[in-house]
Tab-separated table of C-alpha atoms in Angstrom:
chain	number	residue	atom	x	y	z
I	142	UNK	CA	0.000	0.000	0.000
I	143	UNK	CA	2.992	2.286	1.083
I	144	UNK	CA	4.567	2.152	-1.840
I	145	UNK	CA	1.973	2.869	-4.078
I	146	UNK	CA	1.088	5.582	-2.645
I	147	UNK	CA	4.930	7.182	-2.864
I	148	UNK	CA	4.431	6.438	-6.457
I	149	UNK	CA	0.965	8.349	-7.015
I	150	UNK	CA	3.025	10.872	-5.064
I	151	UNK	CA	5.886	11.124	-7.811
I	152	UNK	CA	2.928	11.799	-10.072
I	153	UNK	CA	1.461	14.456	-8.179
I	154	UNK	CA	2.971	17.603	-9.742
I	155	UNK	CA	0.879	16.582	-12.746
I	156	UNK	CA	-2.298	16.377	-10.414
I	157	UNK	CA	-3.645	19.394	-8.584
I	158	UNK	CA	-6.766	19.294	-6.450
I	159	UNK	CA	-7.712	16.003	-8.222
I	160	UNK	CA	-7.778	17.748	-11.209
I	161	UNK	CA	-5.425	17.337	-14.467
I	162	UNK	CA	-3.221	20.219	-15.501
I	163	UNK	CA	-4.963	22.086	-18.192
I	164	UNK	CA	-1.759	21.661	-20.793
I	165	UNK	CA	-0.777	17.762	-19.486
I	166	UNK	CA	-4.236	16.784	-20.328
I	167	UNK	CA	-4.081	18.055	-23.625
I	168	UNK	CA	-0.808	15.943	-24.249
I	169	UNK	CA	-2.465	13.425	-23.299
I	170	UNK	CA	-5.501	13.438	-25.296
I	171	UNK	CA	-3.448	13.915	-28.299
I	172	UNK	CA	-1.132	11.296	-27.139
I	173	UNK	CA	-4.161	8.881	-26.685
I	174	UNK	CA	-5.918	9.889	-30.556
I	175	UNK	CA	-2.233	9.383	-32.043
I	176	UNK	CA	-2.708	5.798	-30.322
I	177	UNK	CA	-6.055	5.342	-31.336
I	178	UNK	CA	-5.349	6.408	-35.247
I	179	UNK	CA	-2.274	3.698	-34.841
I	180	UNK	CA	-3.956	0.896	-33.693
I	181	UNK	CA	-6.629	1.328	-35.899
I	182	UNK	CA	-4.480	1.250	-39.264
I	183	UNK	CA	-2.817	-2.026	-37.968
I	184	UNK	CA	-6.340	-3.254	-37.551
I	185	UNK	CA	-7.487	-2.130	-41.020
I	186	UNK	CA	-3.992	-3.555	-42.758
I	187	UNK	CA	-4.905	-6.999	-40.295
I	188	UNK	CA	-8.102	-7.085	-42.293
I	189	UNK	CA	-7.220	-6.051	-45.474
I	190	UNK	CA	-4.135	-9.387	-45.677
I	191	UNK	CA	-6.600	-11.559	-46.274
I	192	UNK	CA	-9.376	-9.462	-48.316
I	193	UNK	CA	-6.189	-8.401	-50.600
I	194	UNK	CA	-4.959	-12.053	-51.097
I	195	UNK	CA	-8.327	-13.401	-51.876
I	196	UNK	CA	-8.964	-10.527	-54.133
I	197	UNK	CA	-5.889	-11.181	-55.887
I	198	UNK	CA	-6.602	-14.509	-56.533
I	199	UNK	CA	-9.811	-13.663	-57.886
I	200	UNK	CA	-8.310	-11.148	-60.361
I	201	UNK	CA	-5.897	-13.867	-61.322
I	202	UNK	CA	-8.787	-16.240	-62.515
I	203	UNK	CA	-10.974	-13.302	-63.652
I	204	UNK	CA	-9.333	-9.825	-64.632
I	205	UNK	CA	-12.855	-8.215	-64.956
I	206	UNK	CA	-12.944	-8.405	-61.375
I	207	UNK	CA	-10.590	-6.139	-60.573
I	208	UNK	CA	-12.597	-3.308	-59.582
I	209	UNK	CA	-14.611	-4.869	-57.247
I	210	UNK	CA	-11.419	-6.693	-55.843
I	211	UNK	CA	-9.781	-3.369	-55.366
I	212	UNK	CA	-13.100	-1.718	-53.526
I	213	UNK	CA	-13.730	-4.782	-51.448
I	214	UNK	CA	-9.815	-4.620	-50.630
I	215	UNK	CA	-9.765	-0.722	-49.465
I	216	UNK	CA	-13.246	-1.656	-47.420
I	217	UNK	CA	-11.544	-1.594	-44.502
I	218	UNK	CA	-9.765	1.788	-44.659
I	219	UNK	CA	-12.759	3.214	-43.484
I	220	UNK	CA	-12.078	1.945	-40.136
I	221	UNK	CA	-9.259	4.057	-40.347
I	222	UNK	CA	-11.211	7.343	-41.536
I	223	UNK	CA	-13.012	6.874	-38.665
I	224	UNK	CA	-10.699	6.782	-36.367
I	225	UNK	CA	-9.084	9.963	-37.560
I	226	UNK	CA	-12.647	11.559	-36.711
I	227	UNK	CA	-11.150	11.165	-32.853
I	228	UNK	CA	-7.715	13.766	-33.996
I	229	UNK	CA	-10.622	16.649	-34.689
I	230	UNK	CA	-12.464	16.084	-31.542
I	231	UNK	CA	-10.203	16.570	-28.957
P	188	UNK	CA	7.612	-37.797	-44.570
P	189	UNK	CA	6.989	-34.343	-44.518
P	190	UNK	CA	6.498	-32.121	-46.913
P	191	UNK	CA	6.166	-29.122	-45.007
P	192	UNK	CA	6.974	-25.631	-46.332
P	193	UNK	CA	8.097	-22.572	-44.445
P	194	UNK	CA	5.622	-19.472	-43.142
P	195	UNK	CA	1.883	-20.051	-42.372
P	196	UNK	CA	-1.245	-21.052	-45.161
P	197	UNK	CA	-2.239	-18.470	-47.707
P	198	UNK	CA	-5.555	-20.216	-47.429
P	199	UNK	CA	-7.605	-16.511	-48.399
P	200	UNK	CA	-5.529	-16.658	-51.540
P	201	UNK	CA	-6.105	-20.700	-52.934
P	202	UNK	CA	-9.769	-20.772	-51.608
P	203	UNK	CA	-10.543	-17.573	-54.423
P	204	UNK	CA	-9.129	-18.884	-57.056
P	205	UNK	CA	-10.266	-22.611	-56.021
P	206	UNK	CA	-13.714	-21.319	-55.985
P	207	UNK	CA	-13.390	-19.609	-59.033
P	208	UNK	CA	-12.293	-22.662	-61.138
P	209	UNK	CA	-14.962	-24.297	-59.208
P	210	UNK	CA	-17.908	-22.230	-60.774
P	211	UNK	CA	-16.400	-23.175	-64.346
P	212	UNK	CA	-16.873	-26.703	-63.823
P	213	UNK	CA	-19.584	-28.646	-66.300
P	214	UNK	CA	-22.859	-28.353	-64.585
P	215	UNK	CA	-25.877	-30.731	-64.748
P	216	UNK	CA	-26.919	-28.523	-67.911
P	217	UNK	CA	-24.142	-29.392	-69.871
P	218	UNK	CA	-23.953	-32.868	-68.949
P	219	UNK	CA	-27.531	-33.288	-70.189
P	220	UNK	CA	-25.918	-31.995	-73.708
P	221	UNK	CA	-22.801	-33.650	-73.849
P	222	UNK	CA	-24.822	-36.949	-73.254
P	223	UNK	CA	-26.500	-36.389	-76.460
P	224	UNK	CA	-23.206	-35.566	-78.146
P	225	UNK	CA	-21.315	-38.086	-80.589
P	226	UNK	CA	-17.586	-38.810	-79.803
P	227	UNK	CA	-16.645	-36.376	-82.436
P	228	UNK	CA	-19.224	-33.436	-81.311
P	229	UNK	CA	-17.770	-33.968	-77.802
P	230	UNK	CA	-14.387	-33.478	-78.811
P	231	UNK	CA	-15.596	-29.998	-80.631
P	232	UNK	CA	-17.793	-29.347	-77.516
P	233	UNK	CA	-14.725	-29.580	-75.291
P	234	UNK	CA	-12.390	-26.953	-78.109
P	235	UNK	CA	-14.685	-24.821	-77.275
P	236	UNK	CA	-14.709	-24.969	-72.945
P	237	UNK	CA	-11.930	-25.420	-70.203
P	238	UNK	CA	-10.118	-28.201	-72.294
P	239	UNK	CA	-9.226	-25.364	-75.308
P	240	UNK	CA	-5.322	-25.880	-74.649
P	241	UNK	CA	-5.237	-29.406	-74.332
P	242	UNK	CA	-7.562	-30.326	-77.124
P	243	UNK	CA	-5.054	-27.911	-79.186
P	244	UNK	CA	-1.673	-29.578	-78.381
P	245	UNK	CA	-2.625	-33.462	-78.492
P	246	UNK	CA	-4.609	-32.624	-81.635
P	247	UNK	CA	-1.791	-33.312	-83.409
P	248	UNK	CA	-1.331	-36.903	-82.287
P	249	UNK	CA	-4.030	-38.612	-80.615
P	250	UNK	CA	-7.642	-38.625	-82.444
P	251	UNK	CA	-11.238	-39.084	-81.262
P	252	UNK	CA	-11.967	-40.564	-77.984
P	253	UNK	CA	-8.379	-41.025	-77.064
P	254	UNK	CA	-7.974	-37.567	-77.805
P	255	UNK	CA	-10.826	-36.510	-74.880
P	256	UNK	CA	-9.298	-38.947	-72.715
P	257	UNK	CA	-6.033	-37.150	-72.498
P	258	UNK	CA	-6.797	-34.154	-72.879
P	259	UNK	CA	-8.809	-34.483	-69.556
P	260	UNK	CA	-6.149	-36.207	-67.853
P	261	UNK	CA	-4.045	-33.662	-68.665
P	262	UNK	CA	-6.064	-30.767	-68.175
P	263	UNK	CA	-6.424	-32.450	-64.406
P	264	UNK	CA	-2.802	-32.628	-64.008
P	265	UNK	CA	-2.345	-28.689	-64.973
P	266	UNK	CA	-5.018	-27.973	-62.002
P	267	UNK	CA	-3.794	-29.736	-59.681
P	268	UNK	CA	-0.337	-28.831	-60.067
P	269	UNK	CA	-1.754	-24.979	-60.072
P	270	UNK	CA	-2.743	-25.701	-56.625
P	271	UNK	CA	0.614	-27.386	-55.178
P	272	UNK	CA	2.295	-24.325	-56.296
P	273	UNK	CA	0.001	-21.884	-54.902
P	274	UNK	CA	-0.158	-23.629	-51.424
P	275	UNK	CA	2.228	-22.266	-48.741
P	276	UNK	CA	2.862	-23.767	-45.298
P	277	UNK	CA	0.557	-26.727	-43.733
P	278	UNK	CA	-1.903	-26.039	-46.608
P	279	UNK	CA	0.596	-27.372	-48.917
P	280	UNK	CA	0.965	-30.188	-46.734
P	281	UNK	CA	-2.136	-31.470	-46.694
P	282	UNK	CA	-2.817	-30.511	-50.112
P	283	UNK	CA	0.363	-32.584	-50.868
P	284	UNK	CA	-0.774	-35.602	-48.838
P	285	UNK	CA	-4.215	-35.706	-51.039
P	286	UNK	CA	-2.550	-35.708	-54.483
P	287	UNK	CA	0.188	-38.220	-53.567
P	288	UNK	CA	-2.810	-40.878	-55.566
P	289	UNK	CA	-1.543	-39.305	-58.282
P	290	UNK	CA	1.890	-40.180	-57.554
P	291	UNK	CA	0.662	-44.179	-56.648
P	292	UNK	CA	-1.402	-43.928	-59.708
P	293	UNK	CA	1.868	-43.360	-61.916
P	294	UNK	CA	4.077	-45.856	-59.814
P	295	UNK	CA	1.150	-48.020	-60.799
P	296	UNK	CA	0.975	-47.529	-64.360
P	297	UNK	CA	4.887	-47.833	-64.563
P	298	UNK	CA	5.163	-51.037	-62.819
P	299	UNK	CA	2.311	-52.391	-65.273
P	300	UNK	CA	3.973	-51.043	-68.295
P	301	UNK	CA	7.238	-52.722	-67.389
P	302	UNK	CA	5.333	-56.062	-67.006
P	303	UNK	CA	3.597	-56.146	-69.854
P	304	UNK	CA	6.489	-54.709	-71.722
P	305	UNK	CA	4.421	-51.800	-73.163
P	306	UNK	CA	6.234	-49.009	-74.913
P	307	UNK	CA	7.910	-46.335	-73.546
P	308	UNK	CA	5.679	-43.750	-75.250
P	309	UNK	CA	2.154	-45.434	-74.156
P	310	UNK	CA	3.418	-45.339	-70.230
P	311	UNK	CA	4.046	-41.598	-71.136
P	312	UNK	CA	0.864	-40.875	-72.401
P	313	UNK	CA	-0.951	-42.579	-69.608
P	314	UNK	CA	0.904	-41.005	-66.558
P	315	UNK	CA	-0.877	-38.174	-64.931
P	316	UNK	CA	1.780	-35.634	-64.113
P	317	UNK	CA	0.819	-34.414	-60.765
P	318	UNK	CA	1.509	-35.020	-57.459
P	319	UNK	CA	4.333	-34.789	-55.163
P	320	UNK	CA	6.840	-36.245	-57.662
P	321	UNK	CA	9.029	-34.028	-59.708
P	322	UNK	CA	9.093	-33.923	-63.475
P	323	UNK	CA	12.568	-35.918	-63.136
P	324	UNK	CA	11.624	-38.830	-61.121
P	325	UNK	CA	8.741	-39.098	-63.166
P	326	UNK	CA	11.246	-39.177	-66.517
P	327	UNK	CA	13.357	-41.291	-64.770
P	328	UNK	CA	10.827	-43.650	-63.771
P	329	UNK	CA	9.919	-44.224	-67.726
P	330	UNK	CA	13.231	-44.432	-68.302
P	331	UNK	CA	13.504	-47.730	-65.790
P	332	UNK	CA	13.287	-51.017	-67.664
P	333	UNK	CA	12.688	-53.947	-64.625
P	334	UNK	CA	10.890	-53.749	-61.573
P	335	UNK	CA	13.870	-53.258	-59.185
P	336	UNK	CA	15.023	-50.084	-61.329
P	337	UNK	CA	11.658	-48.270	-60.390
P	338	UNK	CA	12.348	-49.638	-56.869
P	339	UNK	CA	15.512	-47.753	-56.873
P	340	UNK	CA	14.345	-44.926	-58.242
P	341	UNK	CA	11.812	-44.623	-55.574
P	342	UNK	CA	13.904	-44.880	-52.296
P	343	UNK	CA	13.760	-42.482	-50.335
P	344	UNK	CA	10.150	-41.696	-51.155
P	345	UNK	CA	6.726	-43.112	-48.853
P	346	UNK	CA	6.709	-46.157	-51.819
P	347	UNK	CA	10.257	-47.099	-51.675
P	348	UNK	CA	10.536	-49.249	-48.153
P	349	UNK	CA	6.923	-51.184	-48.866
P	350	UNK	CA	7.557	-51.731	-52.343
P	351	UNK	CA	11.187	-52.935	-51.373
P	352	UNK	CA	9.149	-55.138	-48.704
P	353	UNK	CA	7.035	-56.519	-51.571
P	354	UNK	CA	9.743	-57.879	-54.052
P	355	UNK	CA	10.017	-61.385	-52.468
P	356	UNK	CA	6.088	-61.945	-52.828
P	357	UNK	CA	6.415	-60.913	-56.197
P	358	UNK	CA	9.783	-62.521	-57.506
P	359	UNK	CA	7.930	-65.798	-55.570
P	360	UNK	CA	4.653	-65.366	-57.195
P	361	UNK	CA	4.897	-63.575	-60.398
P	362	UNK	CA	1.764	-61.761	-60.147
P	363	UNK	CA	1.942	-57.835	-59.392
P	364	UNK	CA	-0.633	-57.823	-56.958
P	365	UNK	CA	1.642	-57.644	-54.060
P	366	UNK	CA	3.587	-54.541	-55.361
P	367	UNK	CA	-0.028	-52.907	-56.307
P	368	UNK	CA	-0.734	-53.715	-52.754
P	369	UNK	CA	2.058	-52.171	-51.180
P	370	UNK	CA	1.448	-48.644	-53.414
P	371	UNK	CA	-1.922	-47.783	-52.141
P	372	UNK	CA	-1.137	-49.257	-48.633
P	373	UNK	CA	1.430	-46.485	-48.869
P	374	UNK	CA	-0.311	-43.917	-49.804
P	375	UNK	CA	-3.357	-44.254	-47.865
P	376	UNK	CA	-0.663	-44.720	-44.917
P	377	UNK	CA	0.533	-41.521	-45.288
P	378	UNK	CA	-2.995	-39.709	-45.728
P	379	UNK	CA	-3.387	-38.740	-42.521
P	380	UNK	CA	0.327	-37.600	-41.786
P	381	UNK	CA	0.150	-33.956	-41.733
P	382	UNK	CA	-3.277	-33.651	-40.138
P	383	UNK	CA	-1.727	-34.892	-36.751
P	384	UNK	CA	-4.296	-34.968	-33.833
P	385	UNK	CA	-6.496	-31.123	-34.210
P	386	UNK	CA	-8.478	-29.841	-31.916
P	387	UNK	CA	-12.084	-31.268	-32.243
P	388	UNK	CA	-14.585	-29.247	-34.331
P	389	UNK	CA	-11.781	-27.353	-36.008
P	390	UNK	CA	-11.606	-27.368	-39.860
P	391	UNK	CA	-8.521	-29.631	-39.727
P	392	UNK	CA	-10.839	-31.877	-37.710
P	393	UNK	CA	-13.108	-32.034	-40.076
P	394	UNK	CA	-10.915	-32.812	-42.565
P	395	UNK	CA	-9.314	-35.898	-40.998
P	396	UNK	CA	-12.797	-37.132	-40.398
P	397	UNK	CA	-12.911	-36.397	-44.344
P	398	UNK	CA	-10.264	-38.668	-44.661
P	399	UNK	CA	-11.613	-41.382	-42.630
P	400	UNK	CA	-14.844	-41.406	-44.459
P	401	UNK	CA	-12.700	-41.931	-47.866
P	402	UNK	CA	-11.305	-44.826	-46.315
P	403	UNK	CA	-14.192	-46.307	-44.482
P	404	UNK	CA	-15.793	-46.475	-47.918
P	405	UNK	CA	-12.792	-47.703	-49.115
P	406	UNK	CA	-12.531	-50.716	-47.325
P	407	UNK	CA	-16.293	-51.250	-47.570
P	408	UNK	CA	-16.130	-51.315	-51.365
P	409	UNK	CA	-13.317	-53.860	-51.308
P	410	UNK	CA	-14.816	-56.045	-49.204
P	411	UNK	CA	-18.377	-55.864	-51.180
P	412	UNK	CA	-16.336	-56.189	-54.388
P	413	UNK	CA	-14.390	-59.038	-53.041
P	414	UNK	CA	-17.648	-60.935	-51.635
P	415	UNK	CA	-20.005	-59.893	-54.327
P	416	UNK	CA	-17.195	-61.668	-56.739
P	417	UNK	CA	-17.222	-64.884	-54.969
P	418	UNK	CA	-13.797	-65.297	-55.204
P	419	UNK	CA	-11.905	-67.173	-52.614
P	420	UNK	CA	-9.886	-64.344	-51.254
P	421	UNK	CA	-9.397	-63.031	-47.608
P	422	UNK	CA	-10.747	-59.544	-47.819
P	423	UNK	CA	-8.613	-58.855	-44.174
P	424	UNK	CA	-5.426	-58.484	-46.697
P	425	UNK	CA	-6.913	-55.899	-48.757
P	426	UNK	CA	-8.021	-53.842	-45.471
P	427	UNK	CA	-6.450	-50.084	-45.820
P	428	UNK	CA	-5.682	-48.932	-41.913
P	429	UNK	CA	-6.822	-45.564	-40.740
P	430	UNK	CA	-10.648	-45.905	-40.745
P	431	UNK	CA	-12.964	-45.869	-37.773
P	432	UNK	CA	-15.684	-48.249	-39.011
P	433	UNK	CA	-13.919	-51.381	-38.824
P	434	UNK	CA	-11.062	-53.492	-38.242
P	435	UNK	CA	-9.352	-55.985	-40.290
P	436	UNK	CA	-10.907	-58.823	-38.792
P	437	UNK	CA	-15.110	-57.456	-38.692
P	438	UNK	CA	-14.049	-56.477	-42.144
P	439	UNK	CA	-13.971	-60.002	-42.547
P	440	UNK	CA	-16.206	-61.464	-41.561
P	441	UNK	CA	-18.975	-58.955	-42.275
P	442	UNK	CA	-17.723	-59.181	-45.967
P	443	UNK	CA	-19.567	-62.877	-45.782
P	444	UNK	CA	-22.718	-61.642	-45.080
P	445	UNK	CA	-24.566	-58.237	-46.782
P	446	UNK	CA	-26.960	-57.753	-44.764
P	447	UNK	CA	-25.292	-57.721	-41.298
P	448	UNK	CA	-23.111	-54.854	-43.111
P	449	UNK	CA	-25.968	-53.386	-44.137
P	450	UNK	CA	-27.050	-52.808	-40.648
P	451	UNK	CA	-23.863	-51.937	-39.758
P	452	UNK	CA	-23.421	-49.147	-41.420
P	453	UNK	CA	-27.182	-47.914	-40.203
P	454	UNK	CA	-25.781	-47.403	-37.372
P	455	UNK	CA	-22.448	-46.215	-37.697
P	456	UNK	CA	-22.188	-42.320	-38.131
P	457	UNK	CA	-22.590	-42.470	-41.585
P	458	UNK	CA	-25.630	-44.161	-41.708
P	459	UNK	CA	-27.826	-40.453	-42.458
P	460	UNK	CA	-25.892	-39.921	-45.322
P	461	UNK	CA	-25.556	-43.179	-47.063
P	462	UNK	CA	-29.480	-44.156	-46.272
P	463	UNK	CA	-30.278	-43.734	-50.412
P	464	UNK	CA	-27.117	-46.025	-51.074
P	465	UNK	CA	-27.901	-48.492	-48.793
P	466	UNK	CA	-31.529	-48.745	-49.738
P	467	UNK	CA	-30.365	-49.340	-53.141
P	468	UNK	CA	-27.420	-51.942	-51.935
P	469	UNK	CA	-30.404	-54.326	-50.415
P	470	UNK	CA	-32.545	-54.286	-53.341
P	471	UNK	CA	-30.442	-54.040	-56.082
P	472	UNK	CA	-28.285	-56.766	-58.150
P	473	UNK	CA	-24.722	-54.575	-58.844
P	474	UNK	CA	-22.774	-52.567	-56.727
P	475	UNK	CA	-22.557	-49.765	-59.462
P	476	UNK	CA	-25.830	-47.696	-57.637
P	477	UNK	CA	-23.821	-48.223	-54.393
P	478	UNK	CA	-20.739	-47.460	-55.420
P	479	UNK	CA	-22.039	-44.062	-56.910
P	480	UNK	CA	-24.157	-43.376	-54.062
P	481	UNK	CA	-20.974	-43.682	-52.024
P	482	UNK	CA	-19.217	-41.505	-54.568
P	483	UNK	CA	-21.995	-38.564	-54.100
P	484	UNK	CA	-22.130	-38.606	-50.335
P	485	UNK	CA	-18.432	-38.012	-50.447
P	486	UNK	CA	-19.091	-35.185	-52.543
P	487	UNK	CA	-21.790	-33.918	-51.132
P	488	UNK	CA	-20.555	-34.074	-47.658
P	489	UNK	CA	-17.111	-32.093	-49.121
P	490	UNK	CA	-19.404	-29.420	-50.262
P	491	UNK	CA	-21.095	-28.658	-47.084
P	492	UNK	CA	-17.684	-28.759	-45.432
P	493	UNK	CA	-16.429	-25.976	-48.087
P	494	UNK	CA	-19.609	-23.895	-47.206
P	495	UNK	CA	-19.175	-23.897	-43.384
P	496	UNK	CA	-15.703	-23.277	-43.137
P	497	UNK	CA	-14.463	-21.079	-45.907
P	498	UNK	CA	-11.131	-20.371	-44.761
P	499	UNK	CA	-10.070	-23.182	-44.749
P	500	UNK	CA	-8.306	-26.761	-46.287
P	501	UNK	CA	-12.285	-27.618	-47.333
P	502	UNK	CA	-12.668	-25.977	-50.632
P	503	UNK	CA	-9.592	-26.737	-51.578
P	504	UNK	CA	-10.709	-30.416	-51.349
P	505	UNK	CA	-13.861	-30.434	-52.414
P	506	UNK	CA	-12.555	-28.809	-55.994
P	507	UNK	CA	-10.340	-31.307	-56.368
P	508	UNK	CA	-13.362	-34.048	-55.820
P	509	UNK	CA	-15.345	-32.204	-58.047
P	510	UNK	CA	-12.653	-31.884	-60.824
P	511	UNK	CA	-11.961	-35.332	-60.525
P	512	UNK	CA	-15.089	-36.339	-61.303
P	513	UNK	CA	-15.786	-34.033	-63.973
P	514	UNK	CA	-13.004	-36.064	-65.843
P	515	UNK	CA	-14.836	-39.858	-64.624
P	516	UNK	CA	-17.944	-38.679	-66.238
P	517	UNK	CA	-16.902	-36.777	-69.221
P	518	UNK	CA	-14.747	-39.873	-69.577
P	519	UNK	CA	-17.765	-42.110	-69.012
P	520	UNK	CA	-19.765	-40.093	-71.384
P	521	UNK	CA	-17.160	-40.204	-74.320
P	522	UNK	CA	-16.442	-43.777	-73.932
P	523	UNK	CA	-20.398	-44.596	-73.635
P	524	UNK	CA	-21.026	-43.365	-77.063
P	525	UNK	CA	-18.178	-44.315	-78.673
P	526	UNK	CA	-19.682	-48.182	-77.631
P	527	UNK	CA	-23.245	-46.625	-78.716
P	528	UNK	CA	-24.197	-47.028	-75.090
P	529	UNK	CA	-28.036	-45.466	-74.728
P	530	UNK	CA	-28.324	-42.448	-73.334
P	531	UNK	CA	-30.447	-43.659	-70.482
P	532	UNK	CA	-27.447	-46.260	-69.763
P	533	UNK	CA	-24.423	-43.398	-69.730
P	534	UNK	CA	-26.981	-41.168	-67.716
P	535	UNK	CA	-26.474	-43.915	-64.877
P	536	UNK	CA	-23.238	-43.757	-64.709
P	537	UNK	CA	-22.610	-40.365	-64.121
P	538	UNK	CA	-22.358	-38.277	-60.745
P	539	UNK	CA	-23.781	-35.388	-61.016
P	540	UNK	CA	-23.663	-33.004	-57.760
């Protein structure tokens, strides 16, 4: 328990009257929509591995299909787009 | 023997273009044409599909039925090497593991070709050049003139120690039934290699259970084959390990009598899907409606796998069932009405999904 609370302690500058610093906070938020942008890219190129392969091997038996393989591919950016709605809001 | 390749399966990228090939496959529409068809009409038919290539480049020197024949075979062979060289990781391995029949088929046809001292050029034309086997064993395997040379030339392969086992019987006993033996035992053997022991309900599962169905239905055609017959042989020796349904020894002595099979299959867990084929087993003279009725629960059952688990070895398999027999029954169909079979009779012996 001690130690913990020497640690929240350390931390305390940051903290006044329970309260965040008005300019830490901001850091932070833009720390946290960097993070949140990040992680949803690595989602979006997660999903579109497999879409892309698949869609490549569809192209490869059918070259007519490359539109749609290229729009079903880039469905998943959109999870991105999203995410960078988060950078505007805070 | 593994045939494992680095990295992890690229199954997104087989299954689309597995499933594309699939869709171009003859369906029950064109069937109903090609049964109308002459042998000569057929062979236009085909110019004109899938077969284009093929029917262009033996043109030249095969002719009429024989022409259809290979064309097919070979137009199989191109698939199915297509998908050992798009396969990465375990997917390759179990693809691998499937088309190694193609490899025991061509051991087959060599060893028969050396007995009956065919030429060099017929055992060519008759080997389907798929499978596990590269395009230099397979030359050097036409290249072998006696039995032990082919031997040889497969150590170091799954055939080589059981076919090196199987000499004595067959220097003793002339007959090539021992060495025919040892093949398939081999391959079927080696089936279930790469599947190891998956977690139950998984795709892989699924697919070993695939695999013991094949050779449940394996055995049970043997044995039915061997009693139907009547001829004095033990159908224990013929018994392929790896299935669930029986052992060697129920195998035979169920094999003696039909109907106590019969009911034995009921109630194993394949009675559901076989109920049509065993209907028709009681009542009916020949095992042909059987042996088809097995054939279309296979396929059936490979297509629902494919549809539940997309990602997965499934489609991959069931094309390859479904390509195969394409080939039977365009095969059956040619060679039907080249012997002026009616179409009624050809009609029967097709399988048409």
């Amino acid at each position: 328990m001690f130690e913990i609370a020497t640690a929240l302690s350390s931390v305390a500058p940051v903290l006044q009257n329970g309260g965040w610093e008005p300019e830490a906070a901001q850091h932070l938020a833009t720390a946290a929509a960097a993070l949140a942008v990040g992680l949803a890219a690595l989602g979006a190129g997660i999903a579109e591995r497999g879409i892309g392969a698949a869609a490549m091997g569809a192209i490869a038996e059918n070259e007519d299909l490359f539109g749609r393989g290229l729009i079903m591919t880039v469905l998943p950016e959109t999870l991105v787009i999203l995410a960078l709605v988060v950078v505007f809001v805070v | 023997m593994s045939v494992r390749t680095e990295g992890s399966s690229n199954y997104e990228y087989v299954t689309a273009r597995v499933r594309s090939r699939r869709a171009k496959l003859f369906d029950a529409d064109d069937y109903r044409k090609l049964v109308r068809m002459g042998p000569s009409e057929i062979a236009r038919f085909m110019e004109e599909t899938e077969y284009e290539t093929e029917m262009n480049a033996l043109g030249a020197r095969h002719s009429g039925v024989d022409l259809v024949e290979y064309a097919l075979v070979r137009n199989l062979a191109k698939h199915f090497d297509d998908l050992l060289r798009w396969a990465e990781g375990p997917l390759y391995g179990y693809v691998a593991n499937y088309l190694r029949k193609f490899d025991a088929w061509n051991v087959k046809t060599v060893i028969r070709g050396i007995y009956t001292d065919a030429d060099r050029e017929d055992i060519e034309d008759d080997l389907i050049r798929t499978g596990e086997f590269s395009e230099r064993r397979l030359d050097r395997l036409v290249e072998a003139t006696s039995i032990e040379e082919v031997v040889e030339v497969l150590s170091g392969t799954i055939f080589g120690d059981p076919l090196e086992e199987a000499m004595p019987d067959y220097e003793s006993e002339g007959v090539l039934v021992p060495l025919e033996n040892a093949v398939d035992r081999a391959f079927y053997a080696h089936l279930l290699d790469e599947v190891g022991d998956p977690e139950p309900d998984s795709p892989t599962a699924l697919y070993r259970e695939f695999l013991h169905a094949e050779i449940d239905f394996r055995n049970l055609r043997n044995a039915l084959r061997i009693a139907r017959s009547g001829a004095d042989i033990d159908p224990g020796a013929y018994f392929i390990e790896g299935g669930r349904l029986f052992d060697a020894e129920e195998l035979r002595q169920l094999a003696r009598n039909t109907d106590e099979l019969v009911a034995r299959i009921r109630e194993s867990t394949y009675g559901d899907q076989l109920a049509d084929a065993l209907d028709e087993l009681a009542g009916a003279e020949s095992l042909i409606g059987f042996e088809h009725a097995i054939e279309a629960a296979l396929l059936e059952y490979s297509r629902k796998l494919s549809n539940r688990y997309p990602l997965s070895v499934c489609p991959v398999l069931a094309y390859v069932l479904a390509k195969e027999r394409e080939v039977e029954n365009i095969r059956a169909i040619a060679r039907g009405r080249e012997a002026s079979l009616s179409v009624e009779e050809i009609e029967e012996e097709l399988v048409i999904r």
